[in-house]
Amino acid sequence: MVRAEAGPVRADADPAWSWNPITDLQEIWSYPFMVNAFRAGTVVAVLAAAIGWFMVLRRQSFAGHTLAVVGFPGAAGATLLGVSAVYGYFAFCLAAALVIAAVPRAGQGGRAEESALIGTVQAFLLGCGFLFIALYRGSLSGTNELLFGRFLGITHGQVLLLTAVAVVVLAALAIVGRPLLFASVDPDVAAARGVPVRALSVVFLVLLGAAVAEASQITGTLLVFALLVMPPATAHELTARPGRGLALAVAIGLTVTWLSLTVAYYSPYPIGFWVTSFAFGAYVLVRCGRAVRGRARRPLRGSRPRPAHPAGEAR
């Protein structure tokens, strides 16, 4: 990982896996930059899993992908202006969330209009990002960091900032969680019962934009979507119960993040590859397991239904 990303350098350039988990973890956590990477990864994994579970439930994955992508021109524009990329991430992600929220979602026509607007905004802002990079004339490594992130080199102050933003977003999500769940499952019935469906949609998109802006600083604008959609999608395949689904999404996100950081430490390949690979592998494994279980439950072709028990007929 160190060789694939710009960042602090380990004392041992090629560490070897000792097959003793305690010894290996002690070695990894002996480096402060790895400790900060685990802390930041934990915060991002929990936040992305919680907000992503609602995003998948509401079928707004395309909106989430667009918010992740527009973080790139935001960060590039902030760099061009000479200010911190953090301001660009939050400004563009929150502004794009408000633009998407301005489109009504009611009815088939509303969903089509929303998709068209989201695609248009995404394409335009992505082009603006490349324009900002061309005007800035920055190094290629800087562009790669905006797109694919950098877990290494995270400071203690950045971890605290990430934690503060995550606590605010998760607290707001907990407050609107129950009505948001109702409005996500059946918006028409929820509206008939007085639930402010429209206002909840705006609040959720703003929270999604804030979560994406925060996570993009670590994972990059492209890889944030991996933690935002893959663990929640896997959890939705395993259970439809909200409580269990949210807990599973968080557990899968944490497992993928911690496992990726550990494996990337002992390999020359970037952590983004491991995050997407482990998350994708978990999703494929669950889908295959469901397919095999569904096939096993089907009756064999040509088999006849078992006759009712005589005692049952008598009753």
One Martini backbone bead per residue (centre of mass of N, CA, C, O) as a GRO file, in nm:
protein
  315
    1MET     BB    1   0.057   0.063  -0.020
    2VAL     BB    2   0.296   0.255   0.000
    3ARG     BB    3   0.376   0.215  -0.304
    4ALA     BB    4   0.083   0.315  -0.418
    5GLU     BB    5   0.103   0.552  -0.208
    6ALA     BB    6   0.121   0.856  -0.092
    7GLY     BB    7   0.332   0.859   0.201
    8PRO     BB    8   0.428   0.712   0.450
    9VAL     BB    9   0.710   0.528   0.568
   10ARG     BB   10   0.833   0.238   0.632
   11ALA     BB   11   1.086   0.069   0.772
   12ASP     BB   12   0.956  -0.178   0.630
   13ALA     BB   13   0.914  -0.236   0.296
   14ASP     BB   14   0.874  -0.578   0.337
   15PRO     BB   15   0.647  -0.718   0.492
   16ALA     BB   16   0.563  -1.013   0.676
   17TRP     BB   17   0.355  -1.269   0.725
   18SER     BB   18   0.330  -1.464   1.038
   19TRP     BB   19   0.044  -1.600   1.135
   20ASN     BB   20   0.024  -1.384   1.378
   21PRO     BB   21  -0.212  -1.169   1.462
   22ILE     BB   22  -0.088  -1.019   1.701
   23THR     BB   23   0.184  -0.945   1.574
   24ASP     BB   24   0.073  -0.803   1.322
   25LEU     BB   25  -0.096  -0.583   1.468
   26GLN     BB   26   0.138  -0.463   1.626
   27GLU     BB   27   0.291  -0.370   1.375
   28ILE     BB   28   0.077  -0.191   1.245
   29TRP     BB   29   0.021  -0.017   1.523
   30SER     BB   30   0.319   0.115   1.537
   31TYR     BB   31   0.192   0.308   1.326
   32PRO     BB   32   0.032   0.606   1.321
   33PHE     BB   33  -0.089   0.600   1.027
   34MET     BB   34  -0.245   0.330   1.075
   35VAL     BB   35  -0.420   0.420   1.307
   36ASN     BB   36  -0.561   0.648   1.151
   37ALA     BB   37  -0.671   0.466   0.927
   38PHE     BB   38  -0.854   0.295   1.111
   39ARG     BB   39  -1.021   0.524   1.227
   40ALA     BB   40  -1.125   0.646   0.961
   41GLY     BB   41  -1.242   0.382   0.845
   42THR     BB   42  -1.452   0.337   1.068
   43VAL     BB   43  -1.615   0.595   1.031
   44VAL     BB   44  -1.682   0.559   0.728
   45ALA     BB   45  -1.818   0.278   0.743
   46VAL     BB   46  -2.054   0.351   0.929
   47LEU     BB   47  -2.174   0.587   0.771
   48ALA     BB   48  -2.208   0.448   0.492
   49ALA     BB   49  -2.393   0.216   0.587
   50ALA     BB   50  -2.630   0.380   0.704
   51ILE     BB   51  -2.691   0.567   0.455
   52GLY     BB   52  -2.690   0.334   0.239
   53TRP     BB   53  -2.937   0.174   0.331
   54PHE     BB   54  -3.140   0.397   0.253
   55MET     BB   55  -3.054   0.433  -0.041
   56VAL     BB   56  -3.132   0.149  -0.137
   57LEU     BB   57  -3.426   0.154  -0.039
   58ARG     BB   58  -3.484   0.430  -0.224
   59ARG     BB   59  -3.342   0.407  -0.503
   60GLN     BB   60  -3.053   0.618  -0.485
   61SER     BB   61  -2.777   0.533  -0.621
   62PHE     BB   62  -2.742   0.744  -0.844
   63ALA     BB   63  -2.731   0.985  -0.655
   64GLY     BB   64  -2.483   0.886  -0.494
   65HIS     BB   65  -2.290   0.877  -0.735
   66THR     BB   66  -2.311   1.177  -0.808
   67LEU     BB   67  -2.209   1.293  -0.540
   68ALA     BB   68  -1.933   1.157  -0.563
   69VAL     BB   69  -1.842   1.286  -0.833
   70VAL     BB   70  -1.876   1.601  -0.752
   71GLY     BB   71  -1.630   1.605  -0.560
   72PHE     BB   72  -1.410   1.646  -0.771
   73PRO     BB   73  -1.470   1.942  -0.869
   74GLY     BB   74  -1.465   2.060  -0.587
   75ALA     BB   75  -1.170   1.997  -0.514
   76ALA     BB   76  -1.044   2.122  -0.769
   77GLY     BB   77  -1.155   2.411  -0.727
   78ALA     BB   78  -1.025   2.461  -0.452
   79THR     BB   79  -0.733   2.424  -0.549
   80LEU     BB   80  -0.744   2.656  -0.758
   81LEU     BB   81  -0.816   2.876  -0.521
   82GLY     BB   82  -0.636   2.789  -0.255
   83VAL     BB   83  -0.806   2.585  -0.095
   84SER     BB   84  -0.948   2.356   0.070
   85ALA     BB   85  -1.094   2.059  -0.033
   86VAL     BB   86  -1.320   2.041   0.178
   87TYR     BB   87  -1.496   2.274   0.070
   88GLY     BB   88  -1.553   2.146  -0.205
   89TYR     BB   89  -1.694   1.894  -0.121
   90PHE     BB   90  -1.932   2.026   0.039
   91ALA     BB   91  -2.037   2.231  -0.168
   92PHE     BB   92  -2.104   2.031  -0.405
   93CYS     BB   93  -2.265   1.809  -0.257
   94LEU     BB   94  -2.487   1.993  -0.135
   95ALA     BB   95  -2.578   2.133  -0.395
   96ALA     BB   96  -2.654   1.871  -0.548
   97ALA     BB   97  -2.865   1.776  -0.341
   98LEU     BB   98  -3.058   2.019  -0.382
   99VAL     BB   99  -3.109   1.978  -0.681
  100ILE     BB  100  -3.228   1.692  -0.659
  101ALA     BB  101  -3.453   1.775  -0.447
  102ALA     BB  102  -3.615   1.965  -0.657
  103VAL     BB  103  -3.713   1.699  -0.766
  104PRO     BB  104  -3.976   1.521  -0.822
  105ARG     BB  105  -4.080   1.166  -0.731
  106ALA     BB  106  -4.360   1.144  -0.818
  107GLY     BB  107  -4.395   0.903  -1.006
  108GLN     BB  108  -4.277   0.805  -1.310
  109GLY     BB  109  -4.205   1.089  -1.421
  110GLY     BB  110  -4.033   1.178  -1.180
  111ARG     BB  111  -3.808   0.960  -1.207
  112ALA     BB  112  -3.720   1.038  -1.494
  113GLU     BB  113  -3.647   1.332  -1.430
  114GLU     BB  114  -3.436   1.271  -1.215
  115SER     BB  115  -3.237   1.104  -1.388
  116ALA     BB  116  -3.181   1.321  -1.601
  117LEU     BB  117  -3.071   1.537  -1.408
  118ILE     BB  118  -2.845   1.376  -1.277
  119GLY     BB  119  -2.687   1.313  -1.538
  120THR     BB  120  -2.640   1.607  -1.621
  121VAL     BB  121  -2.488   1.705  -1.370
  122GLN     BB  122  -2.262   1.495  -1.375
  123ALA     BB  123  -2.138   1.558  -1.655
  124PHE     BB  124  -2.077   1.859  -1.614
  125LEU     BB  125  -1.901   1.842  -1.350
  126LEU     BB  126  -1.688   1.651  -1.459
  127GLY     BB  127  -1.584   1.850  -1.672
  128CYS     BB  128  -1.505   2.072  -1.469
  129GLY     BB  129  -1.286   1.909  -1.325
  130PHE     BB  130  -1.093   1.887  -1.569
  131LEU     BB  131  -1.063   2.192  -1.603
  132PHE     BB  132  -0.937   2.253  -1.326
  133ILE     BB  133  -0.688   2.074  -1.370
  134ALA     BB  134  -0.583   2.225  -1.622
  135LEU     BB  135  -0.553   2.507  -1.480
  136TYR     BB  136  -0.367   2.407  -1.243
  137ARG     BB  137  -0.138   2.204  -1.315
  138GLY     BB  138  -0.114   1.948  -1.169
  139SER     BB  139  -0.042   1.665  -1.044
  140LEU     BB  140  -0.120   1.333  -1.087
  141SER     BB  141  -0.135   1.252  -0.785
  142GLY     BB  142  -0.358   1.454  -0.713
  143THR     BB  143  -0.578   1.329  -0.890
  144ASN     BB  144  -0.572   1.045  -0.766
  145GLU     BB  145  -0.662   1.135  -0.482
  146LEU     BB  146  -0.943   1.242  -0.566
  147LEU     BB  147  -1.040   0.961  -0.689
  148PHE     BB  148  -0.886   0.732  -0.470
  149GLY     BB  149  -0.742   0.840  -0.244
  150ARG     BB  150  -0.605   0.847   0.118
  151PHE     BB  151  -0.529   0.676   0.399
  152LEU     BB  152  -0.268   0.792   0.414
  153GLY     BB  153  -0.178   1.079   0.605
  154ILE     BB  154  -0.363   1.092   0.843
  155THR     BB  155  -0.461   1.293   1.085
  156HIS     BB  156  -0.580   1.354   1.394
  157GLY     BB  157  -0.756   1.599   1.312
  158GLN     BB  158  -0.912   1.452   1.083
  159VAL     BB  159  -1.042   1.239   1.260
  160LEU     BB  160  -1.204   1.437   1.436
  161LEU     BB  161  -1.365   1.563   1.203
  162LEU     BB  162  -1.497   1.304   1.103
  163THR     BB  163  -1.639   1.237   1.369
  164ALA     BB  164  -1.813   1.491   1.395
  165VAL     BB  165  -1.971   1.458   1.130
  166ALA     BB  166  -2.081   1.173   1.186
  167VAL     BB  167  -2.242   1.241   1.441
  168VAL     BB  168  -2.436   1.444   1.311
  169VAL     BB  169  -2.552   1.260   1.088
  170LEU     BB  170  -2.647   1.023   1.273
  171ALA     BB  171  -2.833   1.190   1.452
  172ALA     BB  172  -3.022   1.286   1.225
  173LEU     BB  173  -3.096   0.998   1.128
  174ALA     BB  174  -3.225   0.908   1.400
  175ILE     BB  175  -3.454   1.118   1.408
  176VAL     BB  176  -3.565   1.039   1.095
  177GLY     BB  177  -3.586   0.727   1.068
  178ARG     BB  178  -3.885   0.636   1.090
  179PRO     BB  179  -4.020   0.825   0.877
  180LEU     BB  180  -3.819   0.749   0.653
  181LEU     BB  181  -3.897   0.454   0.634
  182PHE     BB  182  -4.193   0.496   0.564
  183ALA     BB  183  -4.138   0.680   0.308
  184SER     BB  184  -3.968   0.456   0.158
  185VAL     BB  185  -4.178   0.221   0.139
  186ASP     BB  186  -4.461   0.425   0.155
  187PRO     BB  187  -4.530   0.734   0.046
  188ASP     BB  188  -4.840   0.749   0.017
  189VAL     BB  189  -4.924   0.659   0.302
  190ALA     BB  190  -4.747   0.861   0.454
  191ALA     BB  191  -4.885   1.115   0.341
  192ALA     BB  192  -5.176   1.041   0.441
  193ARG     BB  193  -5.051   1.045   0.757
  194GLY     BB  194  -4.856   1.321   0.763
  195VAL     BB  195  -4.590   1.273   0.631
  196PRO     BB  196  -4.298   1.454   0.535
  197VAL     BB  197  -4.175   1.348   0.251
  198ARG     BB  198  -4.034   1.587   0.115
  199ALA     BB  199  -3.858   1.678   0.355
  200LEU     BB  200  -3.713   1.404   0.395
  201SER     BB  201  -3.574   1.397   0.120
  202VAL     BB  202  -3.400   1.647   0.164
  203VAL     BB  203  -3.257   1.557   0.422
  204PHE     BB  204  -3.130   1.299   0.308
  205LEU     BB  205  -2.960   1.431   0.080
  206VAL     BB  206  -2.791   1.606   0.267
  207LEU     BB  207  -2.672   1.372   0.430
  208LEU     BB  208  -2.549   1.229   0.186
  209GLY     BB  209  -2.362   1.462   0.102
  210ALA     BB  210  -2.201   1.476   0.369
  211ALA     BB  211  -2.099   1.183   0.366
  212VAL     BB  212  -1.952   1.196   0.095
  213ALA     BB  213  -1.763   1.435   0.161
  214GLU     BB  214  -1.618   1.285   0.388
  215ALA     BB  215  -1.531   1.012   0.249
  216SER     BB  216  -1.372   1.131   0.000
  217GLN     BB  217  -1.112   1.215   0.163
  218ILE     BB  218  -1.031   0.900   0.176
  219THR     BB  219  -1.151   0.732  -0.089
  220GLY     BB  220  -1.266   0.909  -0.286
  221THR     BB  221  -1.495   0.964  -0.547
  222LEU     BB  222  -1.505   0.656  -0.645
  223LEU     BB  223  -1.479   0.465  -0.374
  224VAL     BB  224  -1.722   0.557  -0.199
  225PHE     BB  225  -1.937   0.375  -0.342
  226ALA     BB  226  -1.849   0.103  -0.224
  227LEU     BB  227  -1.938   0.169   0.081
  228LEU     BB  228  -2.233   0.278   0.007
  229VAL     BB  229  -2.350   0.000  -0.151
  230MET     BB  230  -2.241  -0.289  -0.089
  231PRO     BB  231  -2.309  -0.351   0.210
  232PRO     BB  232  -2.614  -0.277   0.193
  233ALA     BB  233  -2.686  -0.473  -0.038
  234THR     BB  234  -2.609  -0.728   0.120
  235ALA     BB  235  -2.806  -0.685   0.356
  236HIS     BB  236  -3.067  -0.691   0.180
  237GLU     BB  237  -3.022  -0.995   0.099
  238LEU     BB  238  -3.046  -1.111   0.403
  239THR     BB  239  -3.253  -0.872   0.501
  240ALA     BB  240  -3.567  -0.681   0.577
  241ARG     BB  241  -3.482  -0.588   0.848
  242PRO     BB  242  -3.382  -0.294   0.968
  243GLY     BB  243  -3.202  -0.361   1.212
  244ARG     BB  244  -3.039  -0.594   1.085
  245GLY     BB  245  -2.950  -0.445   0.831
  246LEU     BB  246  -2.783  -0.222   0.964
  247ALA     BB  247  -2.593  -0.408   1.121
  248LEU     BB  248  -2.483  -0.561   0.874
  249ALA     BB  249  -2.371  -0.321   0.716
  250VAL     BB  250  -2.166  -0.238   0.930
  251ALA     BB  251  -2.017  -0.508   0.957
  252ILE     BB  252  -1.927  -0.526   0.661
  253GLY     BB  253  -1.779  -0.256   0.641
  254LEU     BB  254  -1.571  -0.314   0.863
  255THR     BB  255  -1.452  -0.574   0.751
  256VAL     BB  256  -1.357  -0.459   0.481
  257THR     BB  257  -1.173  -0.235   0.592
  258TRP     BB  258  -0.986  -0.396   0.782
  259LEU     BB  259  -0.897  -0.610   0.576
  260SER     BB  260  -0.779  -0.411   0.367
  261LEU     BB  261  -0.563  -0.278   0.546
  262THR     BB  262  -0.410  -0.537   0.612
  263VAL     BB  263  -0.349  -0.644   0.326
  264ALA     BB  264  -0.220  -0.380   0.211
  265TYR     BB  265   0.028  -0.379   0.399
  266TYR     BB  266   0.130  -0.675   0.258
  267SER     BB  267   0.097  -0.519  -0.017
  268PRO     BB  268   0.141  -0.351  -0.342
  269TYR     BB  269  -0.158  -0.279  -0.332
  270PRO     BB  270  -0.424  -0.095  -0.329
  271ILE     BB  271  -0.691  -0.044  -0.118
  272GLY     BB  272  -0.918  -0.006  -0.325
  273PHE     BB  273  -0.905  -0.291  -0.441
  274TRP     BB  274  -0.981  -0.439  -0.173
  275VAL     BB  275  -1.249  -0.307  -0.111
  276THR     BB  276  -1.398  -0.390  -0.372
  277SER     BB  277  -1.338  -0.696  -0.362
  278PHE     BB  278  -1.464  -0.771  -0.086
  279ALA     BB  279  -1.743  -0.647  -0.135
  280PHE     BB  280  -1.805  -0.807  -0.394
  281GLY     BB  281  -1.766  -1.091  -0.274
  282ALA     BB  282  -1.996  -1.075  -0.066
  283TYR     BB  283  -2.226  -1.029  -0.268
  284VAL     BB  284  -2.184  -1.284  -0.442
  285LEU     BB  285  -2.207  -1.492  -0.215
  286VAL     BB  286  -2.499  -1.423  -0.134
  287ARG     BB  287  -2.634  -1.466  -0.410
  288CYS     BB  288  -2.546  -1.762  -0.443
  289GLY     BB  289  -2.678  -1.867  -0.183
  290ARG     BB  290  -2.969  -1.795  -0.265
  291ALA     BB  291  -2.978  -1.962  -0.526
  292VAL     BB  292  -2.921  -2.240  -0.397
  293ARG     BB  293  -3.156  -2.236  -0.193
  294GLY     BB  294  -3.383  -2.199  -0.405
  295ARG     BB  295  -3.321  -2.462  -0.564
  296ALA     BB  296  -3.354  -2.663  -0.319
  297ARG     BB  297  -3.672  -2.584  -0.278
  298ARG     BB  298  -3.741  -2.703  -0.529
  299PRO     BB  299  -3.914  -2.911  -0.708
  300LEU     BB  300  -3.883  -3.177  -0.879
  301ARG     BB  301  -3.894  -3.284  -1.188
  302GLY     BB  302  -4.185  -3.495  -1.195
  303SER     BB  303  -4.280  -3.465  -0.924
  304ARG     BB  304  -4.503  -3.556  -0.684
  305PRO     BB  305  -4.727  -3.498  -0.470
  306ARG     BB  306  -4.789  -3.575  -0.162
  307PRO     BB  307  -4.999  -3.749  -0.001
  308ALA     BB  308  -5.225  -3.747   0.215
  309HIS     BB  309  -5.292  -3.830   0.519
  310PRO     BB  310  -5.528  -4.031   0.631
  311ALA     BB  311  -5.570  -3.887   0.897
  312GLY     BB  312  -5.617  -3.611   0.766
  313GLU     BB  313  -5.868  -3.690   0.604
  314ALA     BB  314  -6.041  -3.775   0.844
  315ARG     BB  315  -6.025  -3.486   0.970
   0.00000   0.00000   0.00000
